[in-house]
Amino acid sequence: GAVVSQHPSWVICKSGTSVKIECRSLDFQATTMFWYRQFPKQSLMLMATSNEGSKATYEQGVEKDKFLINHASLTLSTLTVTSAHPEDSSFYICSARDWTSGSVYEQFFGPGTRLTVL
Amino acid sequence: KQEVTQIPAALSVPEGENLVLNCSFTDSAIYNLQWFRQDPGKGLTSLLLIQSSQREQTSGRLNASLDKSSGRSTLYIAASQPGDSATYLCAVRMDSSYKLIFGSGTRLLVRP
């Protein structure tokens, strides 16, 4: 099946610094990628939808200037958490849709990135 | 605003038991519902998708039912195995978009 990777798998950073997380579709092209955030014992919450070559669409309550998303190619989307604070510590998960898939609902999820901000 | 709740939050059973995981949602006007499995260090894996017009879907030892009017879905796992240990997530779509609204999951442990 289709594989989505994320890098890094975990990261620890100091408050005020920026962190970039990569999401790659390894064996398919993804016109659309999604970024989720999951706090401990809570639901995955969609943060934004990333379309290749265009600006991301952010969910209500998600600061687009704080969570910068770039989807410059059909296999790579990046999420940059700018000026990170301890409350940004969370598990960030991406998913990607295979544009050749006949199923509009098929999304492939990455393994997630654990971010800890000290 | 749609809210998805999963009960119980955690479940521990001996191997071989049949079990039921519950999912409820506040707005019954869903487009479809999907069950996922989440393993540590791995991505989510889709298990079953039920369209709003369907009552159930089956895949191997898994059976998912949907009662849209009452806002409930159940995932039935027959003859559980230690390899079934994972977190099970239920998610709904409200329209034909890709957007999923997730529950917080049920952490299942199947003891050998």
mmCIF file with all atom_site columns, N, CA and C in Angstrom, chain A residues 1-55:
data_model
loop_
_atom_site.group_PDB
_atom_site.id
_atom_site.type_symbol
_atom_site.label_atom_id
_atom_site.label_alt_id
_atom_site.label_comp_id
_atom_site.label_asym_id
_atom_site.label_entity_id
_atom_site.label_seq_id
_atom_site.pdbx_PDB_ins_code
_atom_site.Cartn_x
_atom_site.Cartn_y
_atom_site.Cartn_z
_atom_site.occupancy
_atom_site.B_iso_or_equiv
_atom_site.pdbx_formal_charge
_atom_site.auth_seq_id
_atom_site.auth_comp_id
_atom_site.auth_asym_id
_atom_site.auth_atom_id
_atom_site.pdbx_PDB_model_num
ATOM 1   N N  . GLY A 1 1  ? 0.807  -1.196 0.000  1.00 0.00 ? 1  GLY A N  1
ATOM 2   C CA . GLY A 1 1  ? 0.000  0.000  0.000  1.00 0.00 ? 1  GLY A CA 1
ATOM 3   C C  . GLY A 1 1  ? 0.846  1.255  0.000  1.00 0.00 ? 1  GLY A C  1
ATOM 4   N N  . ALA A 1 2  ? 0.194  2.393  -0.186 1.00 0.00 ? 2  ALA A N  1
ATOM 5   C CA . ALA A 1 2  ? 0.882  3.668  -0.229 1.00 0.00 ? 2  ALA A CA 1
ATOM 6   C C  . ALA A 1 2  ? 1.486  3.992  1.134  1.00 0.00 ? 2  ALA A C  1
ATOM 7   N N  . VAL A 1 3  ? 2.666  4.590  1.107  1.00 0.00 ? 3  VAL A N  1
ATOM 8   C CA . VAL A 1 3  ? 3.390  4.896  2.338  1.00 0.00 ? 3  VAL A CA 1
ATOM 9   C C  . VAL A 1 3  ? 3.620  6.393  2.459  1.00 0.00 ? 3  VAL A C  1
ATOM 10  N N  . VAL A 1 4  ? 3.374  6.888  3.662  1.00 0.00 ? 4  VAL A N  1
ATOM 11  C CA . VAL A 1 4  ? 3.643  8.292  3.979  1.00 0.00 ? 4  VAL A CA 1
ATOM 12  C C  . VAL A 1 4  ? 4.638  8.319  5.128  1.00 0.00 ? 4  VAL A C  1
ATOM 13  N N  . SER A 1 5  ? 5.694  9.082  4.958  1.00 0.00 ? 5  SER A N  1
ATOM 14  C CA . SER A 1 5  ? 6.695  9.185  6.025  1.00 0.00 ? 5  SER A CA 1
ATOM 15  C C  . SER A 1 5  ? 6.699  10.590 6.606  1.00 0.00 ? 5  SER A C  1
ATOM 16  N N  . GLN A 1 6  ? 7.153  10.691 7.826  1.00 0.00 ? 6  GLN A N  1
ATOM 17  C CA . GLN A 1 6  ? 7.313  11.991 8.481  1.00 0.00 ? 6  GLN A CA 1
ATOM 18  C C  . GLN A 1 6  ? 8.701  12.059 9.089  1.00 0.00 ? 6  GLN A C  1
ATOM 19  N N  . HIS A 1 7  ? 9.258  13.265 9.042  1.00 0.00 ? 7  HIS A N  1
ATOM 20  C CA . HIS A 1 7  ? 10.574 13.468 9.634  1.00 0.00 ? 7  HIS A CA 1
ATOM 21  C C  . HIS A 1 7  ? 10.629 14.834 10.285 1.00 0.00 ? 7  HIS A C  1
ATOM 22  N N  . PRO A 1 8  ? 11.100 14.944 11.530 1.00 0.00 ? 8  PRO A N  1
ATOM 23  C CA . PRO A 1 8  ? 11.588 13.821 12.341 1.00 0.00 ? 8  PRO A CA 1
ATOM 24  C C  . PRO A 1 8  ? 10.429 13.076 13.018 1.00 0.00 ? 8  PRO A C  1
ATOM 25  N N  . SER A 1 9  ? 10.727 11.975 13.640 1.00 0.00 ? 9  SER A N  1
ATOM 26  C CA . SER A 1 9  ? 9.692  11.247 14.381 1.00 0.00 ? 9  SER A CA 1
ATOM 27  C C  . SER A 1 9  ? 9.462  11.894 15.742 1.00 0.00 ? 9  SER A C  1
ATOM 28  N N  . TRP A 1 10 ? 10.489 12.546 16.247 1.00 0.00 ? 10 TRP A N  1
ATOM 29  C CA . TRP A 1 10 ? 10.310 13.303 17.479 1.00 0.00 ? 10 TRP A CA 1
ATOM 30  C C  . TRP A 1 10 ? 11.337 14.435 17.505 1.00 0.00 ? 10 TRP A C  1
ATOM 31  N N  . VAL A 1 11 ? 10.970 15.514 18.172 1.00 0.00 ? 11 VAL A N  1
ATOM 32  C CA . VAL A 1 11 ? 11.859 16.665 18.265 1.00 0.00 ? 11 VAL A CA 1
ATOM 33  C C  . VAL A 1 11 ? 11.598 17.404 19.571 1.00 0.00 ? 11 VAL A C  1
ATOM 34  N N  . ILE A 1 12 ? 12.681 17.841 20.187 1.00 0.00 ? 12 ILE A N  1
ATOM 35  C CA . ILE A 1 12 ? 12.615 18.669 21.390 1.00 0.00 ? 12 ILE A CA 1
ATOM 36  C C  . ILE A 1 12 ? 13.264 19.998 21.054 1.00 0.00 ? 12 ILE A C  1
ATOM 37  N N  . CYS A 1 13 ? 12.600 21.084 21.377 1.00 0.00 ? 13 CYS A N  1
ATOM 38  C CA . CYS A 1 13 ? 13.168 22.388 21.071 1.00 0.00 ? 13 CYS A CA 1
ATOM 39  C C  . CYS A 1 13 ? 12.917 23.355 22.220 1.00 0.00 ? 13 CYS A C  1
ATOM 40  N N  . LYS A 1 14 ? 13.650 24.449 22.186 1.00 0.00 ? 14 LYS A N  1
ATOM 41  C CA . LYS A 1 14 ? 13.481 25.473 23.205 1.00 0.00 ? 14 LYS A CA 1
ATOM 42  C C  . LYS A 1 14 ? 12.354 26.425 22.811 1.00 0.00 ? 14 LYS A C  1
ATOM 43  N N  . SER A 1 15 ? 11.727 26.980 23.796 1.00 0.00 ? 15 SER A N  1
ATOM 44  C CA . SER A 1 15 ? 10.652 27.942 23.562 1.00 0.00 ? 15 SER A CA 1
ATOM 45  C C  . SER A 1 15 ? 11.187 29.124 22.762 1.00 0.00 ? 15 SER A C  1
ATOM 46  N N  . GLY A 1 16 ? 10.421 29.514 21.749 1.00 0.00 ? 16 GLY A N  1
ATOM 47  C CA . GLY A 1 16 ? 10.819 30.644 20.925 1.00 0.00 ? 16 GLY A CA 1
ATOM 48  C C  . GLY A 1 16 ? 11.489 30.269 19.626 1.00 0.00 ? 16 GLY A C  1
ATOM 49  N N  . THR A 1 17 ? 11.889 29.019 19.502 1.00 0.00 ? 17 THR A N  1
ATOM 50  C CA . THR A 1 17 ? 12.528 28.576 18.266 1.00 0.00 ? 17 THR A CA 1
ATOM 51  C C  . THR A 1 17 ? 11.476 28.036 17.299 1.00 0.00 ? 17 THR A C  1
ATOM 52  N N  . SER A 1 18 ? 11.901 27.810 16.051 1.00 0.00 ? 18 SER A N  1
ATOM 53  C CA . SER A 1 18 ? 10.997 27.276 15.030 1.00 0.00 ? 18 SER A CA 1
ATOM 54  C C  . SER A 1 18 ? 11.387 25.844 14.696 1.00 0.00 ? 18 SER A C  1
ATOM 55  N N  . VAL A 1 19 ? 10.399 25.064 14.382 1.00 0.00 ? 19 VAL A N  1
ATOM 56  C CA . VAL A 1 19 ? 10.617 23.646 14.072 1.00 0.00 ? 19 VAL A CA 1
ATOM 57  C C  . VAL A 1 19 ? 9.907  23.299 12.768 1.00 0.00 ? 19 VAL A C  1
ATOM 58  N N  . LYS A 1 20 ? 10.616 22.590 11.889 1.00 0.00 ? 20 LYS A N  1
ATOM 59  C CA . LYS A 1 20 ? 10.019 22.180 10.613 1.00 0.00 ? 20 LYS A CA 1
ATOM 60  C C  . LYS A 1 20 ? 9.803  20.672 10.618 1.00 0.00 ? 20 LYS A C  1
ATOM 61  N N  . ILE A 1 21 ? 8.608  20.267 10.222 1.00 0.00 ? 21 ILE A N  1
ATOM 62  C CA . ILE A 1 21 ? 8.259  18.844 10.117 1.00 0.00 ? 21 ILE A CA 1
ATOM 63  C C  . ILE A 1 21 ? 7.948  18.550 8.652  1.00 0.00 ? 21 ILE A C  1
ATOM 64  N N  . GLU A 1 22 ? 8.529  17.464 8.152  1.00 0.00 ? 22 GLU A N  1
ATOM 65  C CA . GLU A 1 22 ? 8.314  17.078 6.759  1.00 0.00 ? 22 GLU A CA 1
ATOM 66  C C  . GLU A 1 22 ? 7.355  15.898 6.653  1.00 0.00 ? 22 GLU A C  1
ATOM 67  N N  . CYS A 1 23 ? 6.561  15.929 5.616  1.00 0.00 ? 23 CYS A N  1
ATOM 68  C CA . CYS A 1 23 ? 5.628  14.842 5.314  1.00 0.00 ? 23 CYS A CA 1
ATOM 69  C C  . CYS A 1 23 ? 5.853  14.470 3.848  1.00 0.00 ? 23 CYS A C  1
ATOM 70  N N  . ARG A 1 24 ? 6.192  13.210 3.604  1.00 0.00 ? 24 ARG A N  1
ATOM 71  C CA . ARG A 1 24 ? 6.477  12.760 2.248  1.00 0.00 ? 24 ARG A CA 1
ATOM 72  C C  . ARG A 1 24 ? 5.618  11.572 1.859  1.00 0.00 ? 24 ARG A C  1
ATOM 73  N N  . SER A 1 25 ? 5.097  11.616 0.638  1.00 0.00 ? 25 SER A N  1
ATOM 74  C CA . SER A 1 25 ? 4.464  10.436 0.071  1.00 0.00 ? 25 SER A CA 1
ATOM 75  C C  . SER A 1 25 ? 5.549  9.701  -0.706 1.00 0.00 ? 25 SER A C  1
ATOM 76  N N  . LEU A 1 26 ? 5.808  8.453  -0.338 1.00 0.00 ? 26 LEU A N  1
ATOM 77  C CA . LEU A 1 26 ? 6.984  7.764  -0.848 1.00 0.00 ? 26 LEU A CA 1
ATOM 78  C C  . LEU A 1 26 ? 6.768  7.096  -2.203 1.00 0.00 ? 26 LEU A C  1
ATOM 79  N N  . ASP A 1 27 ? 5.599  6.620  -2.461 1.00 0.00 ? 27 ASP A N  1
ATOM 80  C CA . ASP A 1 27 ? 5.388  5.853  -3.690 1.00 0.00 ? 27 ASP A CA 1
ATOM 81  C C  . ASP A 1 27 ? 4.154  6.304  -4.450 1.00 0.00 ? 27 ASP A C  1
ATOM 82  N N  . PHE A 1 28 ? 3.727  7.522  -4.187 1.00 0.00 ? 28 PHE A N  1
ATOM 83  C CA . PHE A 1 28 ? 2.608  8.058  -4.951 1.00 0.00 ? 28 PHE A CA 1
ATOM 84  C C  . PHE A 1 28 ? 2.677  9.578  -4.892 1.00 0.00 ? 28 PHE A C  1
ATOM 85  N N  . GLN A 1 29 ? 1.919  10.199 -5.763 1.00 0.00 ? 29 GLN A N  1
ATOM 86  C CA . GLN A 1 29 ? 1.879  11.656 -5.797 1.00 0.00 ? 29 GLN A CA 1
ATOM 87  C C  . GLN A 1 29 ? 0.621  12.144 -5.086 1.00 0.00 ? 29 GLN A C  1
ATOM 88  N N  . ALA A 1 30 ? 0.818  13.124 -4.263 1.00 0.00 ? 30 ALA A N  1
ATOM 89  C CA . ALA A 1 30 ? -0.275 13.613 -3.432 1.00 0.00 ? 30 ALA A CA 1
ATOM 90  C C  . ALA A 1 30 ? -0.574 15.075 -3.754 1.00 0.00 ? 30 ALA A C  1
ATOM 91  N N  . THR A 1 31 ? -1.696 15.325 -4.408 1.00 0.00 ? 31 THR A N  1
ATOM 92  C CA . THR A 1 31 ? -2.072 16.703 -4.672 1.00 0.00 ? 31 THR A CA 1
ATOM 93  C C  . THR A 1 31 ? -2.568 17.378 -3.403 1.00 0.00 ? 31 THR A C  1
ATOM 94  N N  . THR A 1 32 ? -3.053 16.582 -2.475 1.00 0.00 ? 32 THR A N  1
ATOM 95  C CA . THR A 1 32 ? -3.601 17.127 -1.233 1.00 0.00 ? 32 THR A CA 1
ATOM 96  C C  . THR A 1 32 ? -3.002 16.406 -0.032 1.00 0.00 ? 32 THR A C  1
ATOM 97  N N  . MET A 1 33 ? -2.539 17.169 0.922  1.00 0.00 ? 33 MET A N  1
ATOM 98  C CA . MET A 1 33 ? -2.057 16.618 2.188  1.00 0.00 ? 33 MET A CA 1
ATOM 99  C C  . MET A 1 33 ? -2.765 17.339 3.326  1.00 0.00 ? 33 MET A C  1
ATOM 100 N N  . PHE A 1 34 ? -2.886 16.646 4.429  1.00 0.00 ? 34 PHE A N  1
ATOM 101 C CA . PHE A 1 34 ? -3.592 17.181 5.589  1.00 0.00 ? 34 PHE A CA 1
ATOM 102 C C  . PHE A 1 34 ? -2.675 17.137 6.806  1.00 0.00 ? 34 PHE A C  1
ATOM 103 N N  . TRP A 1 35 ? -2.803 18.146 7.644  1.00 0.00 ? 35 TRP A N  1
ATOM 104 C CA . TRP A 1 35 ? -2.037 18.177 8.893  1.00 0.00 ? 35 TRP A CA 1
ATOM 105 C C  . TRP A 1 35 ? -3.008 18.148 10.069 1.00 0.00 ? 35 TRP A C  1
ATOM 106 N N  . TYR A 1 36 ? -2.726 17.201 10.992 1.00 0.00 ? 36 TYR A N  1
ATOM 107 C CA . TYR A 1 36 ? -3.538 17.031 12.192 1.00 0.00 ? 36 TYR A CA 1
ATOM 108 C C  . TYR A 1 36 ? -2.659 17.242 13.416 1.00 0.00 ? 36 TYR A C  1
ATOM 109 N N  . ARG A 1 37 ? -3.324 17.564 14.519 1.00 0.00 ? 37 ARG A N  1
ATOM 110 C CA . ARG A 1 37 ? -2.648 17.670 15.803 1.00 0.00 ? 37 ARG A CA 1
ATOM 111 C C  . ARG A 1 37 ? -3.425 16.817 16.798 1.00 0.00 ? 37 ARG A C  1
ATOM 112 N N  . GLN A 1 38 ? -2.683 16.107 17.627 1.00 0.00 ? 38 GLN A N  1
ATOM 113 C CA . GLN A 1 38 ? -3.320 15.235 18.608 1.00 0.00 ? 38 GLN A CA 1
ATOM 114 C C  . GLN A 1 38 ? -2.684 15.452 19.964 1.00 0.00 ? 38 GLN A C  1
ATOM 115 N N  . PHE A 1 39 ? -3.477 15.997 20.910 1.00 0.00 ? 39 PHE A N  1
ATOM 116 C CA . PHE A 1 39 ? -3.011 16.152 22.276 1.00 0.00 ? 39 PHE A CA 1
ATOM 117 C C  . PHE A 1 39 ? -3.285 14.843 23.020 1.00 0.00 ? 39 PHE A C  1
ATOM 118 N N  . PRO A 1 40 ? -2.540 14.590 24.116 1.00 0.00 ? 40 PRO A N  1
ATOM 119 C CA . PRO A 1 40 ? -2.690 13.328 24.836 1.00 0.00 ? 40 PRO A CA 1
ATOM 120 C C  . PRO A 1 40 ? -4.138 13.026 25.202 1.00 0.00 ? 40 PRO A C  1
ATOM 121 N N  . LYS A 1 41 ? -4.553 11.834 24.882 1.00 0.00 ? 41 LYS A N  1
ATOM 122 C CA . LYS A 1 41 ? -5.895 11.331 25.203 1.00 0.00 ? 41 LYS A CA 1
ATOM 123 C C  . LYS A 1 41 ? -6.999 12.171 24.565 1.00 0.00 ? 41 LYS A C  1
ATOM 124 N N  . GLN A 1 42 ? -6.663 12.872 23.502 1.00 0.00 ? 42 GLN A N  1
ATOM 125 C CA . GLN A 1 42 ? -7.666 13.663 22.793 1.00 0.00 ? 42 GLN A CA 1
ATOM 126 C C  . GLN A 1 42 ? -7.733 13.240 21.329 1.00 0.00 ? 42 GLN A C  1
ATOM 127 N N  . SER A 1 43 ? -8.709 13.781 20.639 1.00 0.00 ? 43 SER A N  1
ATOM 128 C CA . SER A 1 43 ? -8.924 13.439 19.241 1.00 0.00 ? 43 SER A CA 1
ATOM 129 C C  . SER A 1 43 ? -7.862 14.053 18.349 1.00 0.00 ? 43 SER A C  1
ATOM 130 N N  . LEU A 1 44 ? -7.693 13.459 17.174 1.00 0.00 ? 44 LEU A N  1
ATOM 131 C CA . LEU A 1 44 ? -6.945 14.134 16.119 1.00 0.00 ? 44 LEU A CA 1
ATOM 132 C C  . LEU A 1 44 ? -7.799 15.307 15.645 1.00 0.00 ? 44 LEU A C  1
ATOM 133 N N  . MET A 1 45 ? -7.161 16.470 15.564 1.00 0.00 ? 45 MET A N  1
ATOM 134 C CA . MET A 1 45 ? -7.879 17.658 15.095 1.00 0.00 ? 45 MET A CA 1
ATOM 135 C C  . MET A 1 45 ? -7.218 18.137 13.809 1.00 0.00 ? 45 MET A C  1
ATOM 136 N N  . LEU A 1 46 ? -8.021 18.307 12.773 1.00 0.00 ? 46 LEU A N  1
ATOM 137 C CA . LEU A 1 46 ? -7.482 18.804 11.517 1.00 0.00 ? 46 LEU A CA 1
ATOM 138 C C  . LEU A 1 46 ? -7.046 20.255 11.691 1.00 0.00 ? 46 LEU A C  1
ATOM 139 N N  . MET A 1 47 ? -5.798 20.530 11.300 1.00 0.00 ? 47 MET A N  1
ATOM 140 C CA . MET A 1 47 ? -5.283 21.884 11.395 1.00 0.00 ? 47 MET A CA 1
ATOM 141 C C  . MET A 1 47 ? -5.440 22.617 10.059 1.00 0.00 ? 47 MET A C  1
ATOM 142 N N  . ALA A 1 48 ? -5.053 21.913 8.989  1.00 0.00 ? 48 ALA A N  1
ATOM 143 C CA . ALA A 1 48 ? -5.050 22.584 7.695  1.00 0.00 ? 48 ALA A CA 1
ATOM 144 C C  . ALA A 1 48 ? -5.002 21.559 6.568  1.00 0.00 ? 48 ALA A C  1
ATOM 145 N N  . THR A 1 49 ? -5.465 21.989 5.425  1.00 0.00 ? 49 THR A N  1
ATOM 146 C CA . THR A 1 49 ? -5.415 21.195 4.197  1.00 0.00 ? 49 THR A CA 1
ATOM 147 C C  . THR A 1 49 ? -4.432 21.869 3.259  1.00 0.00 ? 49 THR A C  1
ATOM 148 N N  . SER A 1 50 ? -3.508 21.077 2.764  1.00 0.00 ? 50 SER A N  1
ATOM 149 C CA . SER A 1 50 ? -2.425 21.608 1.939  1.00 0.00 ? 50 SER A CA 1
ATOM 150 C C  . SER A 1 50 ? -2.582 21.105 0.512  1.00 0.00 ? 50 SER A C  1
ATOM 151 N N  . ASN A 1 51 ? -2.686 22.019 -0.423 1.00 0.00 ? 51 ASN A N  1
ATOM 152 C CA . ASN A 1 51 ? -2.797 21.658 -1.831 1.00 0.00 ? 51 ASN A CA 1
ATOM 153 C C  . ASN A 1 51 ? -1.519 22.048 -2.564 1.00 0.00 ? 51 ASN A C  1
ATOM 154 N N  . GLU A 1 52 ? -1.007 21.151 -3.365 1.00 0.00 ? 52 GLU A N  1
ATOM 155 C CA . GLU A 1 52 ? 0.233  21.380 -4.075 1.00 0.00 ? 52 GLU A CA 1
ATOM 156 C C  . GLU A 1 52 ? 0.140  22.621 -4.952 1.00 0.00 ? 52 GLU A C  1
ATOM 157 N N  . GLY A 1 53 ? 1.087  23.517 -4.758 1.00 0.00 ? 53 GLY A N  1
ATOM 158 C CA . GLY A 1 53 ? 1.178  24.708 -5.584 1.00 0.00 ? 53 GLY A CA 1
ATOM 159 C C  . GLY A 1 53 ? 0.255  25.844 -5.200 1.00 0.00 ? 53 GLY A C  1
ATOM 160 N N  . SER A 1 54 ? -0.492 25.698 -4.115 1.00 0.00 ? 54 SER A N  1
ATOM 161 C CA . SER A 1 54 ? -1.369 26.782 -3.695 1.00 0.00 ? 54 SER A CA 1
ATOM 162 C C  . SER A 1 54 ? -1.311 26.938 -2.175 1.00 0.00 ? 54 SER A C  1
ATOM 163 N N  . LYS A 1 55 ? -1.950 27.970 -1.703 1.00 0.00 ? 55 LYS A N  1
ATOM 164 C CA . LYS A 1 55 ? -1.927 28.229 -0.259 1.00 0.00 ? 55 LYS A CA 1
ATOM 165 C C  . LYS A 1 55 ? -2.766 27.209 0.495  1.00 0.00 ? 55 LYS A C  1
#
